[in-house]
């Protein structure tokens, strides 16, 4: 964890900046590879070309987990970047690292740069604020998982290519028809199994992952996913579907094999982040359909709403005061409707400001790209509840690793779904208590 003893560095960072020298470098560590990484580069290049005082230097540092761990090590060595991209489940850990971060609401105010949280979509703001309602990091890329499907395979199997499955029963039915017809050997696969097949599954069915409002009300929260019967049933189904070929496990953590399995038409459906749209458009040599995630229609209240993923940009302390003027100006650039609309339309990430969403509508983007608003509609199916607002647990990077390990063991047939869930709770709660103890 970041050191908590750097309040002096934070205070220094917030002093009114001196005039920045030409071409002050702003180091930005991120976790976006492939096409998304290219778009990050374009973002920095556009900002750099818009002014002559600062140069934002993006640097890919591996997955979200790897980038965060690299930054922790760099901070201890005094070599931390100015900006670090941290995914949503790292929010609790970053919030606790008070001396190592420069909260964005303080940063922007100190440099007299416009920043109004009310301009952002409420579901995004709510996830990244402290108990007093202050935003601590910049909401750069927010996403939610959706269903992608191969329209060509659907047609070959005798299914209507314009109609996606809406329930898990239909996912099974459609998959079996696809396999029996020979249109594809596999029904569906998934990326991000913890995020999609556990966290979002519970949110869509309005069920708790943990106590204390899924951690928002305090770091003394405990995981309770093993008490949620619909989740146990779903995991049992995944194991059964894995055994009969309807489902294909693509690996834990980010599910690295899911994309290639879908692009090759081995599996007809893919559950993936809405931000995967850029990769899908670049790699799929077939007509792609977009739909909301399926749900069990016998669970009361389902579908509720999905929760966000993606990441925010955190400002790290310990740099020259003039540098932070550049960070503030870069965040202001990222907030403009034009830049936000371009990013949303290019990547599939949510338009995180109302102005960007309205601009995209005015530009005819949703009319020209059917399905591009699926993620927005799914996020807004119903007002969020304590179970569907999101989650905020410490050490959750490690908890997700545990989920991947236990789900894989279940899918390999070595343990039952209930045992897998029980193991996640037992091991996960140990990690939560370790984090809570570290704050004392």
Short mmCIF file of C-alpha atoms in Angstrom, two decimals:
data_model
loop_
_atom_site.label_atom_id
_atom_site.label_comp_id
_atom_site.label_asym_id
_atom_site.label_seq_id
_atom_site.Cartn_x
_atom_site.Cartn_y
_atom_site.Cartn_z
CA UNK A 1 0.00 0.00 0.00
CA UNK A 2 1.09 3.55 -0.55
CA UNK A 3 2.74 5.21 2.41
CA UNK A 4 0.47 7.36 4.55
CA UNK A 5 3.21 9.67 5.74
CA UNK A 6 3.46 12.00 2.77
CA UNK A 7 1.01 14.71 3.76
CA UNK A 8 3.75 17.29 3.40
CA UNK A 9 4.26 16.29 -0.21
CA UNK A 10 0.55 16.60 -0.82
CA UNK A 11 0.49 20.06 0.73
CA UNK A 12 3.43 21.14 -1.41
CA UNK A 13 1.64 19.87 -4.48
CA UNK A 14 -1.29 22.16 -3.81
CA UNK A 15 0.67 25.38 -3.52
CA UNK A 16 -0.18 27.84 -6.30
CA UNK A 17 2.10 26.93 -9.22
CA UNK A 18 4.93 28.96 -10.55
CA UNK A 19 5.04 29.62 -14.26
CA UNK A 20 5.63 26.31 -15.95
CA UNK A 21 8.68 26.01 -18.12
CA UNK A 22 8.15 25.02 -21.72
CA UNK A 23 7.34 21.40 -22.33
CA UNK A 24 7.03 20.22 -18.75
CA UNK A 25 6.57 16.45 -18.89
CA UNK A 26 3.56 14.84 -17.22
CA UNK A 27 3.99 11.10 -16.77
CA UNK A 28 0.78 9.10 -17.19
CA UNK A 29 0.87 5.39 -16.37
CA UNK A 30 -2.03 3.40 -17.78
CA UNK A 31 -3.24 -0.16 -18.32
CA UNK A 32 -4.68 -0.02 -21.81
CA UNK A 33 -3.26 -2.26 -24.51
CA UNK A 34 -4.19 -2.92 -28.13
CA UNK A 35 -6.58 -0.50 -29.80
CA UNK A 36 -7.44 1.18 -26.49
CA UNK A 37 -3.75 1.85 -25.95
CA UNK A 38 -3.56 3.49 -29.35
CA UNK A 39 -6.50 5.72 -28.46
CA UNK A 40 -4.78 6.69 -25.20
CA UNK A 41 -1.82 7.78 -27.31
CA UNK A 42 -4.10 9.81 -29.57
CA UNK A 43 -5.65 11.46 -26.51
CA UNK A 44 -2.26 12.58 -25.22
CA UNK A 45 -1.16 13.72 -28.68
CA UNK A 46 -4.28 15.85 -29.10
CA UNK A 47 -3.73 17.56 -25.75
CA UNK A 48 -0.04 18.07 -26.47
CA UNK A 49 -0.85 19.71 -29.79
CA UNK A 50 -3.42 22.01 -28.17
CA UNK A 51 -0.85 23.91 -26.06
CA UNK A 52 2.92 24.33 -25.73
CA UNK A 53 3.56 24.25 -21.98
CA UNK A 54 3.09 20.57 -21.18
CA UNK A 55 3.75 17.20 -22.74
CA UNK A 56 1.72 14.29 -21.41
CA UNK A 57 3.72 11.08 -21.80
CA UNK A 58 1.53 7.95 -21.62
CA UNK A 59 3.23 4.73 -20.58
CA UNK A 60 1.61 1.29 -20.69
CA UNK A 61 2.36 -0.63 -17.48
CA UNK A 62 0.53 -3.91 -17.99
CA UNK A 63 -2.85 -4.89 -16.63
CA UNK A 64 -4.68 -2.76 -14.08
CA UNK A 65 -3.27 -4.90 -11.27
CA UNK A 66 0.25 -4.76 -12.69
CA UNK A 67 0.11 -1.00 -13.20
CA UNK A 68 -1.06 -0.43 -9.65
CA UNK A 69 1.62 -2.67 -8.19
CA UNK A 70 4.26 -0.98 -10.34
CA UNK A 71 3.15 2.43 -9.08
CA UNK A 72 3.33 1.29 -5.46
CA UNK A 73 6.90 0.12 -6.00
CA UNK A 74 7.77 3.33 -7.86
CA UNK A 75 6.29 5.47 -5.09
CA UNK A 76 8.46 3.78 -2.50
CA UNK A 77 11.47 4.54 -4.70
CA UNK A 78 10.43 8.16 -5.26
CA UNK A 79 9.87 7.54 -8.97
CA UNK A 80 6.07 7.65 -9.16
CA UNK A 81 4.22 9.09 -12.16
CA UNK A 82 2.05 12.19 -11.94
CA UNK A 83 -1.06 10.31 -13.06
CA UNK A 84 -1.98 6.68 -12.45
CA UNK A 85 -4.92 4.87 -13.99
CA UNK A 86 -6.56 2.69 -11.32
CA UNK A 87 -9.51 0.41 -11.94
CA UNK A 88 -12.69 0.76 -9.97
CA UNK A 89 -12.02 -1.97 -7.42
CA UNK A 90 -8.79 -0.24 -6.41
CA UNK A 91 -10.76 2.79 -5.20
CA UNK A 92 -10.86 1.68 -1.58
CA UNK A 93 -7.11 1.14 -1.48
CA UNK A 94 -6.43 4.52 -3.07
CA UNK A 95 -8.84 6.31 -0.75
CA UNK A 96 -6.90 5.00 2.22
CA UNK A 97 -3.58 6.26 0.79
CA UNK A 98 -4.27 9.86 1.80
CA UNK A 99 -0.69 11.07 1.89
CA UNK A 100 0.12 9.61 -1.49
CA UNK A 101 -2.68 11.17 -3.50
CA UNK A 102 -3.75 14.67 -4.46
CA UNK A 103 -7.58 14.61 -4.49
CA UNK A 104 -8.91 16.00 -7.73
CA UNK A 105 -11.38 18.36 -6.07
CA UNK A 106 -8.46 19.99 -4.22
CA UNK A 107 -6.17 19.90 -7.25
CA UNK A 108 -8.62 21.66 -9.55
CA UNK A 109 -9.60 24.26 -6.94
CA UNK A 110 -5.98 25.03 -6.07
CA UNK A 111 -5.19 25.76 -9.72
CA UNK A 112 -8.49 27.56 -10.41
CA UNK A 113 -9.45 25.09 -13.15
CA UNK A 114 -13.13 24.45 -13.76
CA UNK A 115 -14.38 21.13 -12.39
CA UNK A 116 -18.04 20.55 -11.54
CA UNK A 117 -18.99 17.01 -10.43
CA UNK A 118 -22.62 17.80 -11.25
CA UNK A 119 -21.69 17.67 -14.92
CA UNK A 120 -20.90 13.95 -14.63
CA UNK A 121 -23.35 11.04 -14.76
CA UNK A 122 -24.57 10.34 -11.18
CA UNK A 123 -23.69 6.63 -11.23
CA UNK A 124 -20.10 7.57 -12.04
CA UNK A 125 -19.86 10.35 -9.46
CA UNK A 126 -21.29 8.15 -6.72
CA UNK A 127 -18.68 5.48 -7.19
CA UNK A 128 -15.68 7.77 -6.84
CA UNK A 129 -16.62 10.19 -4.05
CA UNK A 130 -15.64 10.22 -0.40
CA UNK A 131 -18.25 10.14 2.41
CA UNK A 132 -18.54 13.94 2.16
CA UNK A 133 -19.37 13.82 -1.54
CA UNK A 134 -15.98 15.06 -2.78
CA UNK A 135 -14.52 13.46 -5.90
CA UNK A 136 -11.06 12.06 -5.32
CA UNK A 137 -10.05 10.98 -8.82
CA UNK A 138 -10.85 11.87 -12.41
CA UNK A 139 -13.43 9.53 -14.04
CA UNK A 140 -11.58 8.76 -17.24
CA UNK A 141 -12.97 5.50 -18.56
CA UNK A 142 -16.15 3.99 -17.19
CA UNK A 143 -17.75 0.90 -18.64
CA UNK A 144 -20.26 -1.82 -17.90
CA UNK A 145 -20.40 -5.34 -19.31
CA UNK A 146 -22.75 -6.21 -22.16
CA UNK A 147 -23.44 -9.15 -24.47
CA UNK A 148 -21.87 -9.28 -27.93
CA UNK A 149 -23.10 -11.90 -30.37
CA UNK A 150 -22.25 -13.17 -33.84
CA UNK A 151 -25.21 -12.41 -36.10
CA UNK A 152 -23.85 -14.61 -38.88
CA UNK A 153 -23.72 -17.65 -36.59
CA UNK A 154 -27.21 -16.89 -35.29
CA UNK A 155 -28.55 -16.82 -38.85
CA UNK A 156 -26.72 -20.04 -39.76
CA UNK A 157 -28.28 -21.74 -36.74
CA UNK A 158 -31.77 -20.65 -37.74
CA UNK A 159 -32.02 -17.97 -35.07
CA UNK A 160 -33.18 -14.43 -35.73
CA UNK A 161 -29.93 -12.42 -35.95
CA UNK A 162 -31.73 -9.32 -34.67
CA UNK A 163 -32.92 -11.00 -31.47
CA UNK A 164 -30.48 -11.68 -28.63
CA UNK A 165 -31.21 -13.85 -25.61
CA UNK A 166 -32.52 -11.87 -22.65
CA UNK A 167 -32.58 -14.58 -19.97
CA UNK A 168 -30.11 -17.27 -18.98
CA UNK A 169 -32.66 -19.90 -20.05
CA UNK A 170 -32.58 -18.39 -23.53
CA UNK A 171 -28.77 -18.30 -23.50
CA UNK A 172 -28.82 -22.06 -22.91
CA UNK A 173 -31.53 -22.64 -25.52
CA UNK A 174 -29.84 -20.49 -28.18
CA UNK A 175 -26.44 -22.04 -27.45
CA UNK A 176 -27.75 -25.58 -27.80
CA UNK A 177 -29.40 -24.73 -31.11
CA UNK A 178 -26.17 -23.18 -32.37
CA UNK A 179 -24.16 -26.26 -31.40
CA UNK A 180 -26.72 -28.76 -32.75
CA UNK A 181 -26.89 -26.91 -36.08
CA UNK A 182 -23.11 -26.95 -36.48
CA UNK A 183 -23.00 -23.17 -36.80
CA UNK A 184 -20.41 -22.98 -33.99
CA UNK A 185 -18.98 -25.46 -31.48
CA UNK A 186 -19.58 -23.23 -28.44
CA UNK A 187 -22.41 -21.05 -27.23
CA UNK A 188 -20.74 -18.35 -25.14
CA UNK A 189 -17.64 -17.29 -23.29
CA UNK A 190 -16.83 -14.49 -20.88
CA UNK A 191 -14.13 -12.04 -20.03
CA UNK A 192 -13.65 -10.70 -16.48
CA UNK A 193 -15.41 -13.61 -14.70
CA UNK A 194 -15.38 -11.97 -11.26
CA UNK A 195 -16.73 -8.66 -12.57
CA UNK A 196 -19.32 -10.13 -14.94
CA UNK A 197 -20.31 -13.53 -13.53
CA UNK A 198 -20.30 -12.47 -9.88
CA UNK A 199 -20.27 -8.72 -9.22
CA UNK A 200 -22.56 -7.63 -12.03
CA UNK A 201 -24.63 -10.79 -11.72
CA UNK A 202 -25.43 -9.90 -8.11
CA UNK A 203 -26.15 -6.25 -8.98
CA UNK A 204 -28.51 -7.21 -11.82
CA UNK A 205 -30.40 -9.46 -9.41
CA UNK A 206 -30.31 -6.87 -6.60
CA UNK A 207 -28.36 -9.16 -4.28
CA UNK A 208 -25.52 -8.13 -1.93
CA UNK A 209 -21.91 -9.11 -2.46
CA UNK A 210 -21.01 -7.91 1.03
CA UNK A 211 -22.31 -6.17 4.11
CA UNK A 212 -22.02 -2.43 4.85
CA UNK A 213 -23.65 -1.51 1.54
CA UNK A 214 -21.07 -3.54 -0.36
CA UNK A 215 -18.32 -1.76 1.56
CA UNK A 216 -19.45 1.82 0.90
CA UNK A 217 -20.46 2.25 4.55
CA UNK A 218 -17.20 1.02 6.04
CA UNK A 219 -14.09 -1.11 5.68
CA UNK A 220 -15.44 -3.55 8.31
CA UNK A 221 -17.62 -5.11 5.59
CA UNK A 222 -17.75 -8.88 5.10
CA UNK A 223 -18.43 -10.86 1.93
CA UNK A 224 -21.75 -12.73 1.86
CA UNK A 225 -21.95 -13.96 -1.74
CA UNK A 226 -22.11 -17.59 -0.57
CA UNK A 227 -25.54 -16.86 0.93
CA UNK A 228 -27.05 -15.79 -2.41
CA UNK A 229 -28.93 -18.80 -3.84
CA UNK A 230 -29.30 -17.37 -7.37
CA UNK A 231 -25.52 -16.95 -7.63
CA UNK A 232 -24.89 -20.52 -6.47
CA UNK A 233 -27.41 -21.76 -9.04
CA UNK A 234 -25.72 -19.70 -11.75
CA UNK A 235 -22.27 -21.03 -10.91
CA UNK A 236 -23.67 -24.58 -10.94
CA UNK A 237 -25.06 -23.86 -14.40
CA UNK A 238 -21.73 -22.50 -15.60
CA UNK A 239 -20.04 -25.73 -14.50
CA UNK A 240 -22.70 -27.82 -16.25
CA UNK A 241 -22.48 -25.69 -19.40
CA UNK A 242 -18.69 -25.92 -19.35
CA UNK A 243 -18.97 -29.72 -19.25
CA UNK A 244 -21.35 -29.95 -22.21
CA UNK A 245 -19.71 -27.30 -24.41
CA UNK A 246 -22.31 -24.56 -24.13
CA UNK A 247 -19.84 -22.40 -22.17
CA UNK A 248 -16.08 -22.11 -22.59
CA UNK A 249 -13.89 -20.88 -19.72
CA UNK A 250 -11.41 -18.37 -21.12
CA UNK A 251 -9.21 -17.98 -18.05
CA UNK A 252 -9.42 -16.08 -14.80
CA UNK A 253 -8.81 -12.41 -14.03
CA UNK A 254 -9.48 -10.66 -17.38
CA UNK A 255 -10.36 -13.85 -19.28
CA UNK A 256 -7.57 -13.44 -21.85
CA UNK A 257 -8.76 -16.15 -24.25
CA UNK A 258 -12.35 -14.91 -24.57
CA UNK A 259 -11.74 -12.35 -27.31
CA UNK A 260 -9.91 -14.69 -29.70
CA UNK A 261 -12.51 -17.39 -29.04
CA UNK A 262 -15.27 -15.00 -30.11
CA UNK A 263 -13.36 -13.45 -33.04
CA UNK A 264 -12.65 -16.89 -34.51
CA UNK A 265 -16.38 -17.71 -34.31
CA UNK A 266 -15.68 -20.64 -32.03
CA UNK A 267 -18.13 -19.18 -29.51
CA UNK A 268 -21.20 -17.34 -30.77
CA UNK A 269 -21.58 -15.00 -27.80
CA UNK A 270 -19.20 -12.99 -25.67
CA UNK A 271 -19.81 -11.22 -22.36
CA UNK A 272 -17.36 -8.37 -22.25
CA UNK A 273 -16.96 -4.75 -21.21
CA UNK A 274 -18.79 -2.16 -23.28
CA UNK A 275 -15.29 -0.80 -23.83
CA UNK A 276 -14.50 -3.97 -25.73
CA UNK A 277 -16.47 -2.49 -28.62
CA UNK A 278 -13.30 -1.01 -30.14
CA UNK A 279 -11.56 -4.39 -30.11
CA UNK A 280 -14.63 -6.20 -31.42
CA UNK A 281 -15.03 -3.75 -34.30
CA UNK A 282 -11.35 -4.12 -35.17
CA UNK A 283 -11.21 -7.93 -35.00
CA UNK A 284 -14.60 -9.41 -35.88
CA UNK A 285 -15.01 -10.42 -39.52
CA UNK A 286 -18.76 -10.85 -39.10
CA UNK A 287 -21.86 -8.87 -38.22
CA UNK A 288 -21.98 -8.16 -34.48
CA UNK A 289 -25.05 -7.66 -32.33
CA UNK A 290 -25.14 -5.92 -28.95
CA UNK A 291 -27.48 -6.64 -26.06
CA UNK A 292 -27.87 -6.36 -22.31
CA UNK A 293 -26.57 -9.07 -20.02
CA UNK A 294 -28.97 -11.97 -19.42
CA UNK A 295 -30.71 -12.55 -16.10
CA UNK A 296 -32.84 -15.16 -14.33
CA UNK A 297 -36.43 -14.03 -14.74
CA UNK A 298 -37.63 -15.93 -11.66
CA UNK A 299 -35.55 -13.71 -9.35
CA UNK A 300 -37.69 -10.90 -8.00
CA UNK A 301 -36.55 -7.45 -9.09
CA UNK A 302 -34.29 -8.63 -11.89
CA UNK A 303 -32.98 -7.00 -13.95
CA UNK A 304 -32.03 -4.18 -11.57
CA UNK A 305 -29.05 -2.36 -13.12
CA UNK A 306 -25.47 -3.18 -13.96
CA UNK A 307 -22.50 -1.54 -12.23
CA UNK A 308 -19.58 0.32 -13.69
CA UNK A 309 -16.09 -0.89 -14.27
CA UNK A 310 -13.22 0.81 -15.97
CA UNK A 311 -10.95 3.20 -14.16
CA UNK A 312 -10.20 6.69 -12.97
CA UNK A 313 -7.05 8.79 -13.05
CA UNK A 314 -5.45 9.44 -9.67
CA UNK A 315 -2.94 12.23 -9.11
CA UNK A 316 0.05 11.12 -7.04
CA UNK A 317 1.88 13.45 -4.69
CA UNK A 318 5.57 14.25 -4.51
CA UNK A 319 6.18 16.22 -7.72
CA UNK A 320 7.19 19.83 -8.41
CA UNK A 321 4.33 22.21 -7.81
CA UNK A 322 4.39 23.56 -11.38
CA UNK A 323 3.73 20.08 -12.72
CA UNK A 324 0.31 19.95 -11.11
CA UNK A 325 -0.91 22.91 -13.15
CA UNK A 326 -0.31 20.71 -16.19
CA UNK A 327 -2.18 17.80 -14.62
CA UNK A 328 -5.15 20.08 -13.91
CA UNK A 329 -5.13 21.44 -17.46
CA UNK A 330 -5.01 17.90 -18.85
CA UNK A 331 -8.02 16.87 -16.77
CA UNK A 332 -9.87 19.97 -17.96
CA UNK A 333 -9.12 18.95 -21.55
CA UNK A 334 -10.40 15.43 -20.91
CA UNK A 335 -13.64 16.92 -19.56
CA UNK A 336 -14.59 18.85 -22.70
CA UNK A 337 -17.72 17.53 -24.46
CA UNK A 338 -15.88 17.14 -27.75
CA UNK A 339 -13.09 15.04 -26.25
CA UNK A 340 -15.48 13.00 -24.13
CA UNK A 341 -17.79 12.30 -27.08
CA UNK A 342 -14.82 11.24 -29.24
CA UNK A 343 -13.53 8.92 -26.51
CA UNK A 344 -16.99 7.40 -25.93
CA UNK A 345 -17.65 6.85 -29.62
CA UNK A 346 -14.18 5.46 -30.32
CA UNK A 347 -13.95 3.07 -27.38
CA UNK A 348 -17.40 2.07 -26.17
CA UNK A 349 -16.75 3.51 -22.72
CA UNK A 350 -19.69 5.34 -21.21
CA UNK A 351 -20.09 9.05 -21.95
CA UNK A 352 -19.30 10.14 -18.40
CA UNK A 353 -20.70 13.65 -18.76
CA UNK A 354 -24.25 14.57 -19.70
CA UNK A 355 -22.90 17.04 -22.26
CA UNK A 356 -20.92 14.30 -24.02
CA UNK A 357 -23.99 12.07 -24.19
CA UNK A 358 -26.12 14.89 -25.60
CA UNK A 359 -23.42 15.80 -28.12
CA UNK A 360 -23.25 12.17 -29.28
CA UNK A 361 -27.02 12.23 -29.74
CA UNK A 362 -26.83 15.47 -31.72
CA UNK A 363 -24.11 14.00 -33.90
CA UNK A 364 -26.40 11.07 -34.74
CA UNK A 365 -23.99 8.53 -33.30
CA UNK A 366 -26.60 6.26 -31.69
CA UNK A 367 -28.84 6.33 -34.73
CA UNK A 368 -25.93 5.40 -36.98
CA UNK A 369 -24.60 2.76 -34.56
CA UNK A 370 -27.46 0.61 -33.25
CA UNK A 371 -26.55 -0.99 -29.95
CA UNK A 372 -24.03 1.66 -28.96
CA UNK A 373 -26.36 2.86 -26.22
CA UNK A 374 -26.98 -0.60 -24.72
CA UNK A 375 -24.53 0.03 -21.90
CA UNK A 376 -26.15 3.36 -21.01
CA UNK A 377 -29.65 1.88 -20.99
CA UNK A 378 -28.53 -1.10 -18.90
CA UNK A 379 -26.86 1.17 -16.34
CA UNK A 380 -30.08 3.16 -16.03
CA UNK A 381 -32.64 0.35 -15.94
CA UNK A 382 -33.54 1.30 -12.36
CA UNK A 383 -32.22 3.68 -9.71
CA UNK A 384 -29.26 2.00 -7.98
CA UNK A 385 -29.83 0.27 -4.65
CA UNK A 386 -27.34 -0.55 -1.90
CA UNK A 387 -26.79 -3.83 -3.75
CA UNK A 388 -26.34 -2.31 -7.20
CA UNK A 389 -24.44 0.93 -6.59
CA UNK A 390 -21.10 -0.83 -6.87
CA UNK A 391 -18.56 -2.07 -4.36
CA UNK A 392 -15.78 -0.62 -2.28
CA UNK A 393 -13.59 -3.16 -0.52
CA UNK A 394 -9.95 -2.94 0.43
CA UNK A 395 -7.52 -5.48 -1.04
CA UNK A 396 -10.10 -6.27 -3.71
CA UNK A 397 -7.43 -6.83 -6.32
CA UNK A 398 -6.41 -9.90 -4.34
CA UNK A 399 -10.03 -10.88 -3.74
CA UNK A 400 -10.61 -11.01 -7.48
CA UNK A 401 -7.62 -13.32 -7.82
CA UNK A 402 -9.26 -15.60 -5.25
CA UNK A 403 -12.53 -15.55 -7.21
CA UNK A 404 -10.69 -16.55 -10.38
CA UNK A 405 -8.93 -19.42 -8.63
CA UNK A 406 -12.07 -20.79 -7.00
CA UNK A 407 -14.22 -20.43 -10.12
CA UNK A 408 -11.62 -22.26 -12.17
CA UNK A 409 -11.45 -25.09 -9.63
CA UNK A 410 -15.25 -25.32 -9.76
CA UNK A 411 -15.31 -25.39 -13.55
CA UNK A 412 -12.67 -28.09 -13.59
CA UNK A 413 -14.92 -30.19 -11.37
CA UNK A 414 -12.70 -30.35 -8.30
CA UNK A 415 -15.14 -28.46 -6.03
CA UNK A 416 -18.85 -27.58 -6.09
CA UNK A 417 -20.31 -24.15 -6.69
CA UNK A 418 -21.20 -23.80 -3.02
CA UNK A 419 -17.69 -24.81 -1.99
CA UNK A 420 -16.23 -22.28 -4.41
CA UNK A 421 -18.41 -19.50 -3.00
CA UNK A 422 -17.62 -20.54 0.58
CA UNK A 423 -13.90 -20.49 -0.20
CA UNK A 424 -14.17 -17.02 -1.77
CA UNK A 425 -15.90 -15.73 1.36
CA UNK A 426 -13.44 -17.33 3.75
CA UNK A 427 -10.30 -16.28 1.88
CA UNK A 428 -11.75 -12.95 0.82
CA UNK A 429 -12.77 -11.93 4.33
CA UNK A 430 -9.24 -12.66 5.53
CA UNK A 431 -7.99 -10.17 2.93
CA UNK A 432 -10.59 -7.60 3.99
CA UNK A 433 -9.52 -7.93 7.64
CA UNK A 434 -5.87 -7.57 6.64
CA UNK A 435 -6.72 -4.31 4.89
CA UNK A 436 -8.81 -3.05 7.79
CA UNK A 437 -5.95 -3.81 10.20
CA UNK A 438 -3.49 -1.90 8.03
CA UNK A 439 -5.52 1.28 8.53
CA UNK A 440 -5.14 1.24 12.31
#
